[in-house]
Amino acid sequence: GAVVSQHPSWVICKSGTSVKIECRSLDFQATTMFWYRQFPKQSLMLMATSNEGSKATYEQGVEKDKFLINHASLTLSTLTVTSAHPEDSSFYICSARPPSGSFYEQYFGPGTRLTVT
Amino acid sequence: DQQVKQNSPSLSVQEGRISILNCDYTNSMFDYFLWYKKYPAEGPTFLISISSIKDKNEDGRFTVFLNKSAKHLSLHIVPSQPGDSAVYFCAAMGGSEKLVFGKGTKLTVNP
């Protein structure tokens, strides 16, 4: 089956620093990748949709200058949390859709736990 | 405003019995519904889906029922097995590729 990896699986950073999270599709090419955020006891919330080679589309309320998304290749998308603050502490999870996939088809990575101190 | 609601945070059943997980939605534009299963330290994996033109979809031990008038769907697992213990997420789509998730229900199947 389709495998999506994320790196790192968890990260602790100091307030004011930036953190980069990588999302890779290991055995398929992903023209579309999605980034979600999940706070404790809450649902996964879509942050942005990224298409390879173009700018990401952000959901309402998500600051594009704070959460920088780069989908530079068909197998890699990165999310950079800039000038992180404690309220950015959350579980970040990506998903990827193969180009031949159905409209609902998304394969999820294992997630990255970010803690900002 | 939570558009997809899973009101039971947890459910415990005995092995061999039926597990019923429920999901309600508020947005009438949703026309496709999915269930995902998530084990600890892993991403959600697709389990089963249903289009709004159907009221039932079955795949092995898993059946999803949709009641459009009540804006309610349920996932039935029969018979339940200990390996089914996981968090189950209900998700919905409507008019776009965006998935809207519920908060999840943690299912525990006791041997």
mmCIF file of C-alpha atoms in Angstrom:
data_model
loop_
_atom_site.group_PDB
_atom_site.id
_atom_site.type_symbol
_atom_site.label_atom_id
_atom_site.label_comp_id
_atom_site.label_asym_id
_atom_site.label_seq_id
_atom_site.Cartn_x
_atom_site.Cartn_y
_atom_site.Cartn_z
ATOM 1 C CA GLY A 1 0.000 0.000 0.000
ATOM 2 C CA ALA A 2 0.913 3.651 -0.268
ATOM 3 C CA VAL A 3 3.265 4.835 2.466
ATOM 4 C CA VAL A 4 3.723 8.361 3.711
ATOM 5 C CA SER A 5 6.445 9.249 6.175
ATOM 6 C CA GLN A 6 7.011 12.300 8.331
ATOM 7 C CA HIS A 7 10.160 13.584 9.914
ATOM 8 C CA PRO A 8 10.707 14.238 12.706
ATOM 9 C CA SER A 9 8.138 12.260 14.659
ATOM 10 C CA TRP A 10 8.482 14.665 17.552
ATOM 11 C CA VAL A 11 10.323 17.892 18.141
ATOM 12 C CA ILE A 12 10.792 20.316 21.010
ATOM 13 C CA CYS A 13 11.850 23.854 20.227
ATOM 14 C CA LYS A 14 12.197 27.138 22.015
ATOM 15 C CA SER A 15 9.774 29.981 21.526
ATOM 16 C CA GLY A 16 10.797 32.225 18.658
ATOM 17 C CA THR A 17 12.647 29.589 16.672
ATOM 18 C CA SER A 18 11.521 27.930 13.436
ATOM 19 C CA VAL A 19 10.849 24.257 12.882
ATOM 20 C CA LYS A 20 10.649 22.339 9.612
ATOM 21 C CA ILE A 21 8.572 19.194 9.226
ATOM 22 C CA GLU A 22 8.994 16.935 6.203
ATOM 23 C CA CYS A 23 6.328 14.810 4.561
ATOM 24 C CA ARG A 24 7.379 12.203 2.005
ATOM 25 C CA SER A 25 5.417 9.816 -0.157
ATOM 26 C CA LEU A 26 7.684 6.777 -0.265
ATOM 27 C CA ASP A 27 6.266 4.601 -3.015
ATOM 28 C CA PHE A 28 4.149 6.902 -5.101
ATOM 29 C CA GLN A 29 4.204 10.384 -6.521
ATOM 30 C CA ALA A 30 1.853 12.841 -4.896
ATOM 31 C CA THR A 31 0.629 15.779 -6.892
ATOM 32 C CA THR A 32 -1.422 16.954 -3.929
ATOM 33 C CA MET A 33 -0.489 16.952 -0.274
ATOM 34 C CA PHE A 34 -2.480 18.141 2.692
ATOM 35 C CA TRP A 35 -1.394 19.437 6.083
ATOM 36 C CA TYR A 36 -3.547 18.994 9.162
ATOM 37 C CA ARG A 37 -3.247 20.034 12.781
ATOM 38 C CA GLN A 38 -4.788 18.269 15.728
ATOM 39 C CA PHE A 39 -5.025 19.734 19.212
ATOM 40 C CA PRO A 40 -5.610 17.384 22.179
ATOM 41 C CA LYS A 41 -9.062 15.843 22.164
ATOM 42 C CA GLN A 42 -9.931 17.734 18.983
ATOM 43 C CA SER A 43 -10.420 16.681 15.404
ATOM 44 C CA LEU A 44 -7.875 16.898 12.619
ATOM 45 C CA MET A 45 -8.230 20.326 11.067
ATOM 46 C CA LEU A 46 -7.077 20.997 7.537
ATOM 47 C CA MET A 47 -4.503 23.768 7.450
ATOM 48 C CA ALA A 48 -3.559 23.883 3.797
ATOM 49 C CA THR A 49 -3.518 22.055 0.503
ATOM 50 C CA SER A 50 -0.374 22.032 -1.570
ATOM 51 C CA ASN A 51 0.089 21.088 -5.186
ATOM 52 C CA GLU A 52 3.499 20.305 -6.570
ATOM 53 C CA GLY A 53 5.122 23.329 -8.103
ATOM 54 C CA SER A 54 2.506 25.844 -7.043
ATOM 55 C CA LYS A 55 1.639 27.870 -3.985
ATOM 56 C CA ALA A 56 -0.279 26.261 -1.179
ATOM 57 C CA THR A 57 -3.914 27.086 -0.535
ATOM 58 C CA TYR A 58 -4.480 27.918 3.115
ATOM 59 C CA GLU A 59 -7.672 27.449 5.077
ATOM 60 C CA GLN A 60 -9.357 30.412 6.656
ATOM 61 C CA GLY A 61 -7.644 31.457 9.847
ATOM 62 C CA VAL A 62 -4.289 29.824 9.040
ATOM 63 C CA GLU A 63 -1.467 32.346 8.709
ATOM 64 C CA LYS A 64 0.444 31.597 5.525
ATOM 65 C CA ASP A 65 3.441 33.654 6.668
ATOM 66 C CA LYS A 66 3.686 31.641 9.842
ATOM 67 C CA PHE A 67 3.134 28.199 8.371
ATOM 68 C CA LEU A 68 5.270 28.043 5.254
ATOM 69 C CA ILE A 69 4.519 25.152 2.947
ATOM 70 C CA ASN A 70 6.791 24.057 0.117
ATOM 71 C CA HIS A 71 5.842 21.237 -2.244
ATOM 72 C CA ALA A 72 8.989 21.251 -4.329
ATOM 73 C CA SER A 73 8.811 17.734 -5.679
ATOM 74 C CA LEU A 74 6.266 14.985 -6.293
ATOM 75 C CA THR A 75 7.428 13.119 -3.201
ATOM 76 C CA LEU A 76 8.220 15.852 -0.690
ATOM 77 C CA SER A 77 6.305 18.627 1.029
ATOM 78 C CA THR A 78 7.615 20.628 3.956
ATOM 79 C CA LEU A 79 5.861 22.654 6.618
ATOM 80 C CA THR A 80 7.922 25.277 8.398
ATOM 81 C CA VAL A 81 6.503 26.792 11.571
ATOM 82 C CA THR A 82 8.190 30.169 11.802
ATOM 83 C CA SER A 83 8.741 32.060 15.057
ATOM 84 C CA ALA A 84 7.035 29.291 16.968
ATOM 85 C CA HIS A 85 5.066 30.069 20.109
ATOM 86 C CA PRO A 86 3.707 27.738 22.801
ATOM 87 C CA GLU A 87 0.223 27.960 21.265
ATOM 88 C CA ASP A 88 1.651 26.338 18.121
ATOM 89 C CA SER A 89 2.293 23.180 20.129
ATOM 90 C CA SER A 90 0.202 20.560 18.430
ATOM 91 C CA PHE A 91 0.186 17.371 16.404
ATOM 92 C CA TYR A 92 0.858 18.039 12.732
ATOM 93 C CA ILE A 93 -0.051 15.396 10.200
ATOM 94 C CA CYS A 94 0.241 15.314 6.438
ATOM 95 C CA SER A 95 -1.480 13.298 3.791
ATOM 96 C CA ALA A 96 -0.788 12.679 0.132
ATOM 97 C CA ARG A 97 -2.904 11.811 -2.876
ATOM 98 C CA PRO A 98 -1.552 9.867 -5.842
ATOM 99 C CA PRO A 99 -2.299 11.434 -9.239
ATOM 100 C CA SER A 100 -4.453 8.507 -10.262
ATOM 101 C CA GLY A 101 -6.281 8.413 -6.976
ATOM 102 C CA SER A 102 -9.969 8.948 -6.383
ATOM 103 C CA PHE A 103 -11.062 12.370 -5.188
ATOM 104 C CA TYR A 104 -11.302 11.129 -1.612
ATOM 105 C CA GLU A 105 -8.105 9.099 -1.605
ATOM 106 C CA GLN A 106 -5.536 10.349 0.902
ATOM 107 C CA TYR A 107 -2.720 8.456 2.589
ATOM 108 C CA PHE A 108 -1.675 9.836 5.941
ATOM 109 C CA GLY A 109 1.704 10.124 7.562
ATOM 110 C CA PRO A 110 2.218 9.156 11.213
ATOM 111 C CA GLY A 111 2.304 12.754 12.373
ATOM 112 C CA THR A 112 4.754 15.062 14.124
ATOM 113 C CA ARG A 113 4.335 16.149 17.716
ATOM 114 C CA LEU A 114 5.578 19.727 18.131
ATOM 115 C CA THR A 115 6.165 21.167 21.583
ATOM 116 C CA VAL A 116 7.202 24.803 21.877
ATOM 117 C CA THR A 117 8.673 25.807 25.234
ATOM 118 C CA ASP B 1 -18.537 24.993 14.909
ATOM 119 C CA GLN B 2 -18.123 21.247 14.710
ATOM 120 C CA GLN B 3 -19.607 20.093 11.407
ATOM 121 C CA VAL B 4 -18.859 16.430 12.042
ATOM 122 C CA LYS B 5 -19.576 15.139 15.509
ATOM 123 C CA GLN B 6 -18.611 11.926 17.205
ATOM 124 C CA ASN B 7 -20.246 12.269 20.568
ATOM 125 C CA SER B 8 -18.812 9.142 22.139
ATOM 126 C CA PRO B 9 -15.134 9.579 22.939
ATOM 127 C CA SER B 10 -14.792 5.917 23.799
ATOM 128 C CA LEU B 11 -16.508 2.563 23.390
ATOM 129 C CA SER B 12 -15.723 -0.800 24.925
ATOM 130 C CA VAL B 13 -17.093 -4.106 23.609
ATOM 131 C CA GLN B 14 -16.438 -7.777 24.055
ATOM 132 C CA GLU B 15 -14.693 -9.782 21.401
ATOM 133 C CA GLY B 16 -17.186 -11.360 19.021
ATOM 134 C CA ARG B 17 -19.897 -8.798 19.701
ATOM 135 C CA ILE B 18 -20.966 -5.930 17.498
ATOM 136 C CA SER B 19 -19.293 -2.523 17.715
ATOM 137 C CA ILE B 20 -21.401 0.447 16.629
ATOM 138 C CA LEU B 21 -19.703 3.791 16.184
ATOM 139 C CA ASN B 22 -21.845 6.813 15.499
ATOM 140 C CA CYS B 23 -21.302 10.066 13.667
ATOM 141 C CA ASP B 24 -23.543 13.076 13.074
ATOM 142 C CA TYR B 25 -23.049 15.938 10.672
ATOM 143 C CA THR B 26 -24.609 19.334 10.247
ATOM 144 C CA ASN B 27 -23.618 20.426 6.751
ATOM 145 C CA SER B 28 -26.183 19.282 4.198
ATOM 146 C CA MET B 29 -23.637 19.871 1.429
ATOM 147 C CA PHE B 30 -21.643 16.853 2.510
ATOM 148 C CA ASP B 31 -22.098 14.079 -0.035
ATOM 149 C CA TYR B 32 -19.343 11.611 0.727
ATOM 150 C CA PHE B 33 -18.470 10.066 4.046
ATOM 151 C CA LEU B 34 -15.473 8.075 5.180
ATOM 152 C CA TRP B 35 -14.273 6.166 8.193
ATOM 153 C CA TYR B 36 -10.621 6.009 9.151
ATOM 154 C CA LYS B 37 -8.888 3.842 11.719
ATOM 155 C CA LYS B 38 -5.878 5.083 13.624
ATOM 156 C CA TYR B 39 -3.441 3.083 15.723
ATOM 157 C CA PRO B 40 -1.059 4.853 18.139
ATOM 158 C CA ALA B 41 1.988 6.392 16.446
ATOM 159 C CA GLU B 42 0.508 5.773 13.007
ATOM 160 C CA GLY B 43 -1.468 7.922 10.618
ATOM 161 C CA PRO B 44 -5.164 7.319 9.961
ATOM 162 C CA THR B 45 -5.854 4.610 7.405
ATOM 163 C CA PHE B 46 -8.911 4.473 5.213
ATOM 164 C CA LEU B 47 -11.457 1.888 6.248
ATOM 165 C CA ILE B 48 -14.703 2.307 4.354
ATOM 166 C CA SER B 49 -16.722 5.019 2.679
ATOM 167 C CA ILE B 50 -20.227 5.755 1.464
ATOM 168 C CA SER B 51 -21.717 8.114 -1.039
ATOM 169 C CA SER B 52 -24.834 10.079 -0.198
ATOM 170 C CA ILE B 53 -26.728 8.265 -2.953
ATOM 171 C CA LYS B 54 -26.485 5.072 -0.925
ATOM 172 C CA ASP B 55 -27.692 4.153 2.523
ATOM 173 C CA LYS B 56 -25.436 1.182 3.133
ATOM 174 C CA ASN B 57 -22.015 -0.027 2.152
ATOM 175 C CA GLU B 58 -20.477 -3.272 3.295
ATOM 176 C CA ASP B 59 -16.917 -4.539 3.254
ATOM 177 C CA GLY B 60 -16.305 -7.759 5.113
ATOM 178 C CA ARG B 61 -16.882 -7.226 8.812
ATOM 179 C CA PHE B 62 -17.417 -3.499 8.319
ATOM 180 C CA THR B 63 -20.699 -1.883 7.308
ATOM 181 C CA VAL B 64 -21.478 1.795 7.139
ATOM 182 C CA PHE B 65 -25.066 3.016 7.274
ATOM 183 C CA LEU B 66 -26.137 6.481 6.197
ATOM 184 C CA ASN B 67 -29.364 8.201 7.220
ATOM 185 C CA LYS B 68 -29.437 11.417 5.230
ATOM 186 C CA SER B 69 -32.635 12.747 6.721
ATOM 187 C CA ALA B 70 -31.154 12.447 10.202
ATOM 188 C CA LYS B 71 -27.675 13.494 9.041
ATOM 189 C CA HIS B 72 -26.345 10.454 10.797
ATOM 190 C CA LEU B 73 -24.026 7.629 9.896
ATOM 191 C CA SER B 74 -22.784 4.646 11.770
ATOM 192 C CA LEU B 75 -20.053 2.081 11.424
ATOM 193 C CA HIS B 76 -20.825 -1.491 12.416
ATOM 194 C CA ILE B 77 -18.067 -3.996 13.066
ATOM 195 C CA VAL B 78 -19.215 -7.587 13.324
ATOM 196 C CA PRO B 79 -17.719 -9.591 14.886
ATOM 197 C CA SER B 80 -15.388 -7.318 16.778
ATOM 198 C CA GLN B 81 -11.822 -8.487 17.247
ATOM 199 C CA PRO B 82 -9.107 -7.284 19.652
ATOM 200 C CA GLY B 83 -7.116 -6.042 16.643
ATOM 201 C CA ASP B 84 -9.947 -3.625 15.921
ATOM 202 C CA SER B 85 -9.000 -1.650 19.022
ATOM 203 C CA ALA B 86 -8.072 1.783 17.687
ATOM 204 C CA VAL B 87 -9.384 5.312 17.320
ATOM 205 C CA TYR B 88 -12.007 5.622 14.603
ATOM 206 C CA PHE B 89 -12.525 8.906 12.810
ATOM 207 C CA CYS B 90 -15.575 9.847 10.819
ATOM 208 C CA ALA B 91 -14.938 12.301 7.975
ATOM 209 C CA ALA B 92 -17.054 14.043 5.378
ATOM 210 C CA MET B 93 -16.575 15.777 2.053
ATOM 211 C CA GLY B 94 -18.839 18.010 0.020
ATOM 212 C CA GLY B 95 -18.140 19.905 -3.164
ATOM 213 C CA SER B 96 -14.396 19.943 -2.631
ATOM 214 C CA GLU B 97 -11.491 17.661 -1.844
ATOM 215 C CA LYS B 98 -11.396 18.813 1.748
ATOM 216 C CA LEU B 99 -11.949 16.276 4.499
ATOM 217 C CA VAL B 100 -13.783 17.429 7.621
ATOM 218 C CA PHE B 101 -13.100 15.145 10.551
ATOM 219 C CA GLY B 102 -14.848 14.302 13.793
ATOM 220 C CA LYS B 103 -12.923 14.089 17.047
ATOM 221 C CA GLY B 104 -12.730 10.320 16.966
ATOM 222 C CA THR B 105 -13.986 7.440 19.078
ATOM 223 C CA LYS B 106 -11.576 5.143 20.847
ATOM 224 C CA LEU B 107 -12.741 1.560 20.486
ATOM 225 C CA THR B 108 -11.493 -1.094 22.862
ATOM 226 C CA VAL B 109 -12.325 -4.710 22.105
ATOM 227 C CA ASN B 110 -11.799 -6.887 25.123
ATOM 228 C CA PRO B 111 -10.749 -10.537 24.655
#
